[in-house]
């Protein structure tokens, strides 16, 4: 077995690992990046980018369907499945290509291909061919879709995960989507809008990680309006039939069956830790058995090992994985003089229809903290610009601290939530009070005026401002 001595080894060339590699390189040239599969990242190959390409096609179809609302008639959208998938794969391959080019431009001596596996805290074996002696290691091995073995045993290749969807040459005729989390909702809604017969099967009434009971209920109702959705499917059963799968479930005490061409499993992800032989490093764990990782340094306990990205499952989103990678790589490089990096405020966006956002502390977290907080809200059904665009569905709830008037967080379902979410996250990270946020300019007529309505109501609820005008007065008194 060949031996390689380095200061820093990075396991996984995804977004976290690539950022860790670059950050470590600022401190030492003795760095190696180990990857077991293809370069290109989960984000570009099978995650953020291809899913948003599919959603972009779905939005185009939805806009055609909405056109008659404005007196514009072009007929039903004709969906060319092979063309939808061709564009998706073409653009996806372009994004992947940029990533692959970037990695392959790094020195060959810094790159190893193969599956990494610990022998001890300073030794990593790669496919039992190379032994890497590393001063420090960054684990950035990501996650993969959870796929119950008994479901695979029952229906074999008819059971798909998100990775499979983006390889389709054409859209399927029908699909059961299991799991009403972010991936399930985004893909179910997009494929439904593209003419696929979809049924979304959730097992609890909770959707998209929303915890505010009012926003969650609004999400549940809108999802029911938008696509065939069962919010309490119990005792799922799968049986292979001639042209697909017969899916059975219990719903409100009754047994229901429906046949689909495929089943998409979107029930969460599991960390890629199993191949790493973690027992060899005896990792410190918390009371729940999770790896004990310091969020501000990414260090694993007091070991010379750092953990970054989805593998830790704390905040499995792209910008957090990139931040983790930078922090872990920098600290692995500068070891033992570690630096703590304050983290950005929480911002989650689901590209559902309408979009969903959670900023800062969600409703359930504030309640769990026992903090005295007040709420303000806007229902988008009556908001001026949202009505102009005929996209007036959803609810925004904003939270503020009763003692200080500080803005604390928000949950939202509604039009352009991705942009309002950013405004709110930036305000939160700057430590603004609700009053200070209301000092900012609001143009007319824009969706942000809806945010202003919610903030005014919040200020009133905090007993720090006057009662807002009753409704729909963005161009009248109270504007
Ligand atoms: C369908 C989908 C849609 C998403 N959409 C969004 C979105 O819109 N916005 C957003 O912010 N986030 C989104 N995400 C989440 C985002 O993609 C992830 O947070 C991010 O890609 C995680 O990056 P990572 O570096 O941790 O993992 P990865 O990119 O998965 O990298 C891990 C790497 O480690 C390698 N590896 C694993 N084990 C080993 C081993 N033993 N030895 C060597 N190498 C190993 C893997 O092959 C892989 O290349 C989405 C995810 C999915 C699945
Ligand atoms: N827009 C985005 O930022 C975006 C998009 C996609 C994915 N992601 C990231 O990827 C992560 C993983 O997404 P995900 O959708 O796989 O996980 P998730 O945790 O969001 O959702 C999984 C859902 O499956 C349900 N579920 C679990 N077991 C089930 C079962 N046996 N039967 C029926 N339902 C079951 C859960 O209750 C949950 O609602 C997300 O947490 C998110 O961080 C982000």
Coordinates of C-alpha atoms and ligand atoms in Angstrom, one line a residue:
X1 CA 0.0 0.0 0.0
X2 CA 1.3 3.5 -1.0
X3 CA 1.6 6.0 1.9
X4 CA 1.0 9.7 1.6
X5 CA 1.8 12.2 4.4
X6 CA -0.3 15.4 4.5
X7 CA -1.3 18.2 6.9
X8 CA -4.9 18.1 5.9
X9 CA -7.1 15.5 4.3
X10 CA -10.6 16.4 3.0
X11 CA -13.1 13.5 2.5
X12 CA -15.6 14.4 -0.2
X13 CA -15.4 16.8 -3.1
X14 CA -18.9 18.3 -2.8
X15 CA -19.5 22.0 -2.0
X16 CA -18.4 21.6 1.6
X17 CA -15.3 19.6 0.7
X18 CA -14.2 21.9 -2.2
X19 CA -14.5 25.0 0.1
X20 CA -12.6 23.1 2.8
X21 CA -9.8 22.3 0.4
X22 CA -9.4 25.9 -0.8
X23 CA -9.5 27.3 2.8
X24 CA -6.9 24.8 4.0
X25 CA -4.7 25.5 1.0
X26 CA -4.3 29.1 2.3
X27 CA -2.3 27.6 5.2
X28 CA -0.5 24.6 3.8
X29 CA 0.3 23.0 0.4
X30 CA 0.2 19.6 2.0
X31 CA -3.5 19.0 1.4
X32 CA -5.4 16.1 -0.3
X33 CA -9.0 16.0 -1.5
X34 CA -10.5 12.5 -1.6
X35 CA -13.6 11.7 -3.7
X36 CA -15.3 8.3 -4.1
X37 CA -17.7 9.2 -7.0
X38 CA -18.0 11.7 -9.8
X39 CA -16.9 15.3 -9.3
X40 CA -19.6 17.8 -9.8
X41 CA -21.4 18.0 -6.4
X42 CA -24.8 17.0 -5.2
X43 CA -26.0 20.6 -5.7
X44 CA -25.2 20.7 -9.4
X45 CA -25.8 17.1 -10.4
X46 CA -28.9 16.0 -8.5
X47 CA -29.9 18.8 -6.1
X48 CA -30.5 22.5 -6.2
X49 CA -29.8 23.2 -9.8
X50 CA -31.7 20.4 -11.7
X51 CA -34.6 20.7 -9.3
X52 CA -34.9 24.4 -10.0
X53 CA -34.6 23.8 -13.8
X54 CA -37.6 21.4 -13.5
X55 CA -39.5 24.0 -11.4
X56 CA -38.7 26.7 -14.0
X57 CA -40.4 24.6 -16.7
X58 CA -43.3 24.0 -14.4
X59 CA -43.6 27.8 -13.8
X60 CA -43.7 28.4 -17.6
X61 CA -46.7 25.9 -17.8
X62 CA -48.4 27.5 -14.8
X63 CA -48.1 30.9 -16.4
X64 CA -49.8 29.7 -19.6
X65 CA -52.7 28.3 -17.4
X66 CA -53.0 31.5 -15.5
X67 CA -53.1 33.7 -18.7
X68 CA -56.9 33.5 -19.2
X69 CA -57.3 35.2 -15.8
X70 CA -55.9 38.3 -17.5
X71 CA -58.1 37.9 -20.6
X72 CA -55.1 36.4 -22.5
X73 CA -56.0 33.1 -24.3
X74 CA -53.5 30.8 -25.8
X75 CA -55.1 27.4 -25.0
X76 CA -53.8 24.7 -22.7
X77 CA -50.0 24.4 -22.5
X78 CA -48.7 21.6 -24.7
X79 CA -45.9 19.9 -22.7
X80 CA -43.1 18.3 -24.7
X81 CA -41.6 16.0 -22.0
X82 CA -38.4 15.1 -23.9
X83 CA -37.8 18.8 -24.6
X84 CA -38.3 19.7 -20.9
X85 CA -35.9 17.0 -19.8
X86 CA -33.4 17.8 -22.7
X87 CA -33.2 21.5 -21.5
X88 CA -32.9 20.4 -17.9
X89 CA -30.0 18.0 -18.6
X90 CA -28.3 20.4 -21.0
X91 CA -28.2 23.2 -18.4
X92 CA -27.5 20.8 -15.6
X93 CA -24.5 19.4 -17.5
X94 CA -23.2 23.0 -18.0
X95 CA -23.3 23.7 -14.3
X96 CA -21.7 20.3 -13.5
X97 CA -19.0 21.0 -16.2
X98 CA -18.0 24.3 -14.5
X99 CA -17.5 22.4 -11.2
X100 CA -15.6 19.5 -12.7
X101 CA -13.3 21.9 -14.6
X102 CA -12.6 23.8 -11.3
X103 CA -11.6 20.6 -9.5
X104 CA -9.6 19.2 -12.3
X105 CA -7.6 22.4 -12.5
X106 CA -6.3 21.7 -9.0
X107 CA -2.9 19.8 -8.8
X108 CA -3.2 16.1 -9.5
X109 CA -1.0 15.5 -6.4
X110 CA -3.8 17.0 -4.3
X111 CA -6.5 14.7 -5.6
X112 CA -7.3 11.1 -4.8
X113 CA -10.1 9.0 -6.2
X114 CA -11.6 6.3 -4.0
X115 CA -13.6 5.6 -0.9
X116 CA -12.0 6.9 2.3
X117 CA -12.1 4.9 5.5
X118 CA -10.5 5.7 8.8
X119 CA -7.9 3.4 10.4
X120 CA -7.3 5.8 13.3
X121 CA -7.6 9.5 14.0
X122 CA -4.6 10.2 11.8
X123 CA -4.8 7.5 9.2
X124 CA -7.2 7.2 6.3
X125 CA -7.2 4.3 3.8
X126 CA -8.4 5.0 0.3
X127 CA -9.8 1.8 -1.4
X128 CA -7.1 -0.1 0.5
X129 CA -4.6 1.1 -2.1
X130 CA -3.3 4.3 -0.4
X131 CA -2.7 5.1 3.2
X132 CA -3.0 8.8 4.0
X133 CA -1.3 10.0 7.2
X134 CA -3.1 13.2 7.9
X135 CA -2.5 15.8 10.7
X136 CA -6.1 16.9 10.4
X137 CA -9.1 15.6 8.5
X138 CA -12.3 17.3 7.3
X139 CA -15.2 14.9 6.9
X140 CA -17.4 16.4 4.1
X141 CA -19.0 13.2 2.7
X142 CA -22.5 14.6 2.3
X143 CA -25.7 12.5 2.4
X144 CA -27.9 10.3 0.2
X145 CA -31.6 9.8 -0.2
X146 CA -33.2 7.4 2.3
X147 CA -34.7 4.4 0.6
X148 CA -36.2 1.6 2.8
X149 CA -34.8 -1.8 1.8
X150 CA -38.3 -3.4 2.0
X151 CA -39.7 -0.8 -0.5
X152 CA -36.9 -1.6 -2.9
X153 CA -37.4 -5.3 -2.4
X154 CA -41.1 -4.9 -3.3
X155 CA -40.9 -2.8 -6.4
X156 CA -37.2 -2.7 -7.5
X157 CA -36.4 -0.2 -10.1
X158 CA -39.9 1.3 -10.0
X159 CA -38.8 3.0 -6.7
X160 CA -37.0 6.2 -7.6
X161 CA -35.1 8.9 -5.7
X162 CA -34.4 12.5 -6.8
X163 CA -31.2 11.5 -8.5
X164 CA -33.1 9.3 -11.0
X165 CA -35.6 12.0 -11.9
X166 CA -32.9 14.2 -13.5
X167 CA -31.8 11.4 -15.8
X168 CA -35.3 10.9 -17.4
X169 CA -35.4 11.2 -21.2
X170 CA -39.2 11.9 -20.9
X171 CA -41.7 12.7 -18.3
X172 CA -43.6 9.7 -16.8
X173 CA -47.3 9.4 -17.1
X174 CA -47.9 9.0 -13.4
X175 CA -46.0 9.2 -10.1
X176 CA -46.7 8.6 -6.4
X177 CA -44.4 10.9 -4.3
X178 CA -43.8 9.7 -0.8
X179 CA -42.9 12.4 1.7
X180 CA -44.1 16.0 2.0
X181 CA -40.8 17.5 2.9
X182 CA -38.9 20.0 0.7
X183 CA -37.9 17.6 -2.0
X184 CA -41.3 15.9 -2.1
X185 CA -43.2 19.1 -2.4
X186 CA -40.9 20.8 -4.9
X187 CA -40.8 17.8 -7.3
X188 CA -44.5 16.8 -6.8
X189 CA -45.8 20.3 -7.6
X190 CA -43.4 20.7 -10.6
X191 CA -44.3 17.4 -12.2
X192 CA -48.0 17.9 -11.6
X193 CA -47.8 21.3 -13.3
X194 CA -46.0 19.6 -16.2
X195 CA -48.9 17.3 -16.7
X196 CA -47.8 14.2 -14.9
X197 CA -50.6 12.5 -12.8
X198 CA -49.1 12.9 -9.4
X199 CA -50.3 12.0 -5.9
X200 CA -48.3 13.3 -2.9
X201 CA -48.5 11.0 0.1
X202 CA -47.5 12.6 3.4
X203 CA -47.7 10.8 6.7
X204 CA -48.3 13.8 9.0
X205 CA -50.1 17.1 8.4
X206 CA -46.8 19.0 8.7
X207 CA -45.4 20.4 5.5
X208 CA -42.1 22.0 4.5
X209 CA -40.8 22.2 8.1
X210 CA -43.3 25.1 8.8
X211 CA -44.1 25.3 12.5
X212 CA -46.4 28.3 12.8
X213 CA -49.9 26.7 13.0
X214 CA -51.5 29.4 10.9
X215 CA -48.9 29.3 8.1
X216 CA -48.8 25.5 8.2
X217 CA -52.5 25.3 7.9
X218 CA -52.4 27.7 5.0
X219 CA -49.8 25.5 3.4
X220 CA -51.9 22.4 3.9
X221 CA -55.0 24.0 2.3
X222 CA -53.1 25.4 -0.7
X223 CA -51.3 22.1 -1.3
X224 CA -54.7 20.4 -1.3
X225 CA -55.9 23.0 -3.8
X226 CA -52.9 22.6 -6.1
X227 CA -52.4 18.8 -6.4
X228 CA -53.8 15.5 -5.3
X229 CA -52.4 15.3 -1.8
X230 CA -53.0 12.9 1.1
X231 CA -51.7 14.4 4.3
X232 CA -52.1 11.3 6.6
X233 CA -51.3 8.3 4.5
X234 CA -50.6 5.4 6.8
X235 CA -49.4 1.8 6.3
X236 CA -48.0 2.3 2.8
X237 CA -47.8 -0.9 0.7
X238 CA -46.2 -1.4 -2.7
X239 CA -46.9 -4.1 -5.2
X240 CA -45.4 -4.5 -8.7
X241 CA -48.0 -4.8 -11.4
X242 CA -47.7 -5.1 -15.2
X243 CA -47.0 -1.5 -16.1
X244 CA -46.0 0.0 -12.8
X245 CA -46.8 -0.1 -9.1
X246 CA -50.0 -0.5 -7.1
X247 CA -49.7 1.7 -4.0
X248 CA -51.9 1.1 -1.1
X249 CA -52.4 3.2 2.1
X250 CA -54.8 3.8 4.9
X251 CA -56.5 7.1 4.9
X252 CA -59.0 8.1 7.6
X253 CA -59.5 4.4 8.5
X254 CA -60.2 3.3 4.9
X255 CA -57.9 1.3 2.6
X256 CA -57.1 3.1 -0.7
X257 CA -55.2 1.8 -3.8
X258 CA -54.0 3.6 -6.9
X259 CA -51.6 2.6 -9.7
X260 CA -48.7 4.6 -10.9
X261 CA -45.8 4.2 -13.3
X262 CA -43.2 5.0 -10.6
X263 CA -42.9 5.8 -6.9
X264 CA -40.6 8.7 -5.9
X265 CA -39.2 8.2 -2.4
X266 CA -38.6 11.6 -0.8
X267 CA -38.6 10.7 2.9
X268 CA -35.4 12.4 4.0
X269 CA -31.7 11.8 3.6
X270 CA -29.0 9.8 5.5
X271 CA -25.5 10.9 6.2
X272 CA -22.6 9.2 4.3
X273 CA -20.9 8.0 7.4
X274 CA -21.2 4.2 7.1
X275 CA -18.2 3.7 4.8
X276 CA -15.9 5.8 7.0
X277 CA -15.4 3.2 9.8
X278 CA -16.0 5.9 12.4
X279 CA -15.4 3.5 15.3
X280 CA -11.7 3.7 14.5
X281 CA -11.8 7.4 15.6
X282 CA -14.1 6.9 18.6
X283 CA -16.0 10.1 17.7
X284 CA -17.4 12.2 20.6
X285 CA -21.2 12.2 20.5
X286 CA -24.0 14.2 22.1
X287 CA -26.8 12.8 24.3
X288 CA -28.8 11.9 21.2
X289 CA -25.9 10.0 19.7
X290 CA -25.1 12.6 17.1
X291 CA -21.5 13.6 16.3
X292 CA -20.5 16.4 18.7
X293 CA -19.6 19.2 16.3
X294 CA -18.9 22.8 17.3
X295 CA -21.0 24.9 14.9
X296 CA -18.6 27.9 15.1
X297 CA -15.4 25.9 14.5
X298 CA -16.7 22.7 12.9
X299 CA -14.4 20.7 15.2
X300 CA -15.5 17.3 16.2
X301 CA -15.2 17.3 20.0
X302 CA -11.5 18.0 20.8
X303 CA -10.2 15.8 18.0
X304 CA -8.1 16.9 15.0
X305 CA -11.1 16.1 12.9
X306 CA -13.7 18.6 11.4
X307 CA -17.1 18.0 10.0
X308 CA -18.7 20.1 7.2
X309 CA -21.9 20.1 5.1
X310 CA -24.8 17.8 4.9
X311 CA -23.0 14.9 6.5
X312 CA -23.8 16.5 9.8
X313 CA -27.5 17.1 8.8
X314 CA -27.7 20.2 11.1
X315 CA -28.5 22.7 8.3
X316 CA -28.6 20.7 5.0
X317 CA -28.6 23.6 2.6
X318 CA -26.1 24.8 0.2
X319 CA -24.8 28.1 1.6
X320 CA -24.5 26.5 5.1
X321 CA -22.5 23.6 3.5
X322 CA -20.2 26.1 1.8
X323 CA -19.7 28.1 5.1
X324 CA -19.0 24.9 7.0
X325 CA -16.4 23.9 4.4
X326 CA -14.6 27.3 4.7
X327 CA -14.6 27.2 8.5
X328 CA -13.6 23.5 8.7
X329 CA -10.9 23.9 6.1
X330 CA -9.5 27.1 7.6
X331 CA -9.3 25.6 11.1
X332 CA -7.8 22.3 9.8
X333 CA -5.2 24.4 8.0
X334 CA -4.4 26.7 11.0
X335 CA -4.6 24.0 13.6
X336 CA -4.1 24.2 16.6
X337 CA -4.9 27.9 16.6
X338 CA -8.6 27.6 15.9
X339 CA -10.9 30.5 15.1
X340 CA -14.6 30.6 15.9
X341 CA -16.8 32.0 13.1
X342 CA -20.2 33.5 14.0
X343 CA -22.8 31.9 11.8
X344 CA -25.3 33.6 9.5
X345 CA -28.9 33.7 10.6
X346 CA -31.2 30.9 9.5
X347 CA -32.8 31.3 6.1
X348 CA -34.7 28.4 4.5
X349 CA -36.5 28.7 1.2
X350 CA -38.6 26.0 -0.4
X351 CA -39.3 26.6 -4.1
X352 CA -42.8 25.4 -3.8
X353 CA -45.9 27.1 -5.3
X354 CA -46.3 29.4 -3.5
X355 CA -42.8 29.5 -2.1
X356 CA -42.2 28.9 1.6
X357 CA -39.7 30.7 3.9
X358 CA -38.4 30.3 7.4
X359 CA -36.2 33.1 8.8
X360 CA -34.4 33.1 12.1
X361 CA -36.3 31.5 14.9
X362 CA -39.5 29.8 13.6
X363 CA -42.7 29.8 15.7
X364 CA -42.0 26.5 17.4
X365 CA -38.4 27.5 18.4
X366 CA -39.6 30.7 19.9
X367 CA -42.2 28.8 21.9
X368 CA -39.7 26.2 23.0
X369 CA -37.4 29.0 24.2
X370 CA -40.2 30.4 26.4
X371 CA -39.4 33.8 25.0
X372 CA -42.2 36.5 25.2
X373 CA -42.9 37.3 21.5
X374 CA -45.6 38.9 19.5
X375 CA -46.8 38.2 16.0
X376 CA -47.9 40.4 13.0
X377 CA -49.3 39.0 9.8
X378 CA -50.4 39.7 6.3
X379 CA -52.7 37.5 4.3
X380 CA -51.6 37.8 0.7
X381 CA -55.2 37.3 -0.6
X382 CA -55.8 41.1 -0.2
X383 CA -52.4 42.5 -0.9
X384 CA -52.4 45.0 -3.8
X385 CA -49.5 43.8 -6.0
X386 CA -50.2 40.2 -5.3
X387 CA -53.7 40.7 -6.6
X388 CA -52.4 42.6 -9.7
X389 CA -50.3 39.5 -10.5
X390 CA -53.1 37.1 -9.6
X391 CA -50.7 35.4 -7.2
X392 CA -52.5 36.5 -4.1
X393 CA -52.3 33.3 -2.0
X394 CA -50.5 32.7 1.3
X395 CA -49.7 34.1 4.7
X396 CA -46.7 35.8 6.2
X397 CA -46.2 35.9 10.0
X398 CA -43.4 37.9 11.6
X399 CA -42.3 37.7 15.2
X400 CA -40.8 40.3 17.5
X401 CA -39.4 40.4 21.0
X402 CA -41.8 41.9 23.5
X403 CA -39.1 43.4 25.7
X404 CA -36.7 44.9 23.2
X405 CA -38.8 45.3 20.0
X406 CA -36.2 43.3 18.1
X407 CA -37.2 41.4 15.1
X408 CA -36.8 37.7 15.8
X409 CA -38.0 35.7 12.8
X410 CA -40.7 34.8 10.3
X411 CA -42.5 32.0 8.6
X412 CA -44.2 32.6 5.2
X413 CA -45.9 31.0 2.4
X414 CA -46.6 33.3 -0.5
X415 CA -45.5 35.0 -3.7
X416 CA -41.8 35.8 -4.2
X417 CA -41.1 34.6 -0.7
X418 CA -37.5 34.0 -1.7
X419 CA -37.0 37.8 -1.9
X420 CA -38.9 38.8 1.2
X421 CA -37.0 36.0 3.0
X422 CA -33.7 37.7 2.1
X423 CA -34.9 41.1 3.3
X424 CA -36.0 39.6 6.6
X425 CA -32.8 37.5 7.1
X426 CA -30.6 40.6 6.4
X427 CA -32.7 42.7 8.8
X428 CA -32.4 40.0 11.5
X429 CA -28.6 39.6 11.0
X430 CA -28.2 43.3 11.4
X431 CA -30.1 43.2 14.7
X432 CA -32.9 45.6 13.6
X433 CA -35.9 46.4 15.7
X434 CA -39.3 46.2 14.1
X435 CA -39.5 50.0 14.2
X436 CA -36.2 50.4 12.4
X437 CA -37.3 48.0 9.7
X438 CA -40.4 50.1 9.1
X439 CA -38.1 53.2 8.7
X440 CA -36.8 51.6 5.5
X441 CA -38.2 52.7 2.1
X442 CA -41.1 50.7 0.6
X443 CA -41.9 51.4 -3.0
X444 CA -45.4 51.2 -4.4
X445 CA -47.0 49.0 -5.6
X446 CA -44.8 46.1 -4.5
X447 CA -45.1 42.8 -2.6
X448 CA -42.9 44.3 0.1
X449 CA -45.8 46.6 1.1
X450 CA -47.4 43.3 2.4
X451 CA -44.3 42.8 4.6
X452 CA -44.9 46.4 5.8
X453 CA -48.5 45.6 6.8
X454 CA -47.3 42.6 8.8
X455 CA -44.5 44.6 10.5
X456 CA -47.0 47.4 11.4
X457 CA -49.3 44.9 12.9
X458 CA -46.4 43.4 14.8
X459 CA -45.3 46.8 16.1
X460 CA -48.9 47.3 17.3
X461 CA -48.9 43.9 19.0
X462 CA -45.7 44.8 20.7
X463 CA -47.5 47.9 21.9
X464 CA -44.8 50.1 20.3
X465 CA -46.8 51.6 17.5
X466 CA -50.3 52.7 16.3
X467 CA -52.9 50.4 15.0
X468 CA -52.4 49.9 11.2
X469 CA -55.1 50.9 8.7
X470 CA -57.7 48.2 8.4
X471 CA -57.1 46.7 4.9
X472 CA -55.8 47.2 1.4
X473 CA -54.7 50.8 1.8
X474 CA -51.3 50.7 0.1
X475 CA -52.3 53.7 -2.0
X476 CA -54.7 55.3 0.4
X477 CA -54.6 56.7 3.9
X478 CA -52.1 54.8 6.0
X479 CA -49.8 54.2 3.0
Ligands
LIG1 C1 -33.1 17.5 -4.7 C2 -32.3 18.5 -3.9 C3 -32.6 19.8 -4.0 C4 -31.9 20.7 -3.2 N1 -32.2 22.0 -3.4 C5 -31.5 23.0 -2.7 C6 -31.8 24.3 -2.8 O1 -32.6 24.7 -3.7 N2 -31.1 25.2 -2.1 C7 -30.2 24.8 -1.1 O2 -29.6 25.6 -0.4 N3 -29.9 23.5 -0.9 C8 -30.6 22.6 -1.7 N4 -30.3 21.2 -1.5 C9 -29.3 20.8 -0.5 C10 -27.8 21.0 -1.1 O3 -27.7 20.4 -2.3 C11 -26.9 20.4 -0.1 O4 -27.0 21.1 1.2 C12 -25.4 20.5 -0.5 O5 -25.3 20.1 -1.9 C13 -24.5 19.6 0.4 O6 -23.2 19.7 0.0 P1 -22.1 18.7 0.7 O7 -20.8 19.2 0.2 O8 -22.3 18.6 2.1 O9 -22.4 17.3 0.1 P2 -22.1 16.7 -1.4 O10 -22.2 17.7 -2.5 O11 -23.1 15.5 -1.5 O12 -20.6 16.1 -1.3 C14 -20.2 15.0 -0.6 C15 -19.2 14.2 -1.4 O13 -18.6 13.2 -0.6 C16 -18.3 12.1 -1.4 N5 -18.1 10.9 -0.5 C17 -19.1 10.3 0.3 N6 -18.5 9.4 1.1 C18 -17.2 9.4 0.7 C19 -16.1 8.6 1.1 N7 -16.2 7.6 2.1 N8 -14.9 8.8 0.6 C20 -14.7 9.8 -0.4 N9 -15.7 10.6 -0.8 C21 -17.0 10.4 -0.3 C22 -19.6 12.0 -2.3 O14 -19.4 11.2 -3.4 C23 -19.8 13.4 -2.6 O15 -19.2 13.8 -3.8 C24 -30.9 20.3 -2.3 C25 -30.7 18.9 -2.2 C26 -31.3 18.0 -3.0 C27 -31.0 16.5 -2.8
LIG2 N1 -35.1 24.6 -1.5 C1 -34.2 24.0 -0.7 O1 -33.5 24.7 0.0 C2 -34.1 22.5 -0.7 C3 -34.7 21.7 -1.6 C4 -34.6 20.4 -1.5 C5 -33.9 19.8 -0.5 N2 -33.3 20.6 0.4 C6 -32.6 20.0 1.6 O2 -32.6 18.6 1.5 C7 -33.0 18.1 2.8 C8 -33.7 16.8 2.5 O3 -35.0 17.0 1.9 P1 -36.1 15.9 2.0 O4 -37.3 16.4 1.4 O5 -35.5 14.6 1.6 O6 -36.2 15.7 3.6 P2 -37.3 16.4 4.6 O7 -36.8 16.1 5.9 O8 -37.5 17.9 4.2 O9 -38.7 15.7 4.3 C9 -38.9 14.3 4.4 C10 -40.4 14.1 4.7 O10 -40.6 12.8 4.5 C11 -41.6 12.4 5.6 N3 -41.4 11.0 5.8 C12 -40.4 10.4 6.5 N4 -40.6 9.0 6.5 C13 -41.7 8.8 5.8 C14 -42.5 7.7 5.5 N5 -42.1 6.5 5.9 N6 -43.6 7.8 4.8 C15 -44.1 9.0 4.4 N7 -43.4 10.2 4.7 C16 -42.3 10.1 5.4 C17 -41.2 13.3 6.7 O11 -42.2 13.4 7.7 C18 -40.8 14.6 6.0 O12 -42.0 15.4 5.9 C19 -34.0 19.2 3.3 O13 -34.1 19.2 4.7 C20 -33.3 20.5 2.8 O14 -32.4 21.0 3.8 C21 -33.4 21.9 0.3

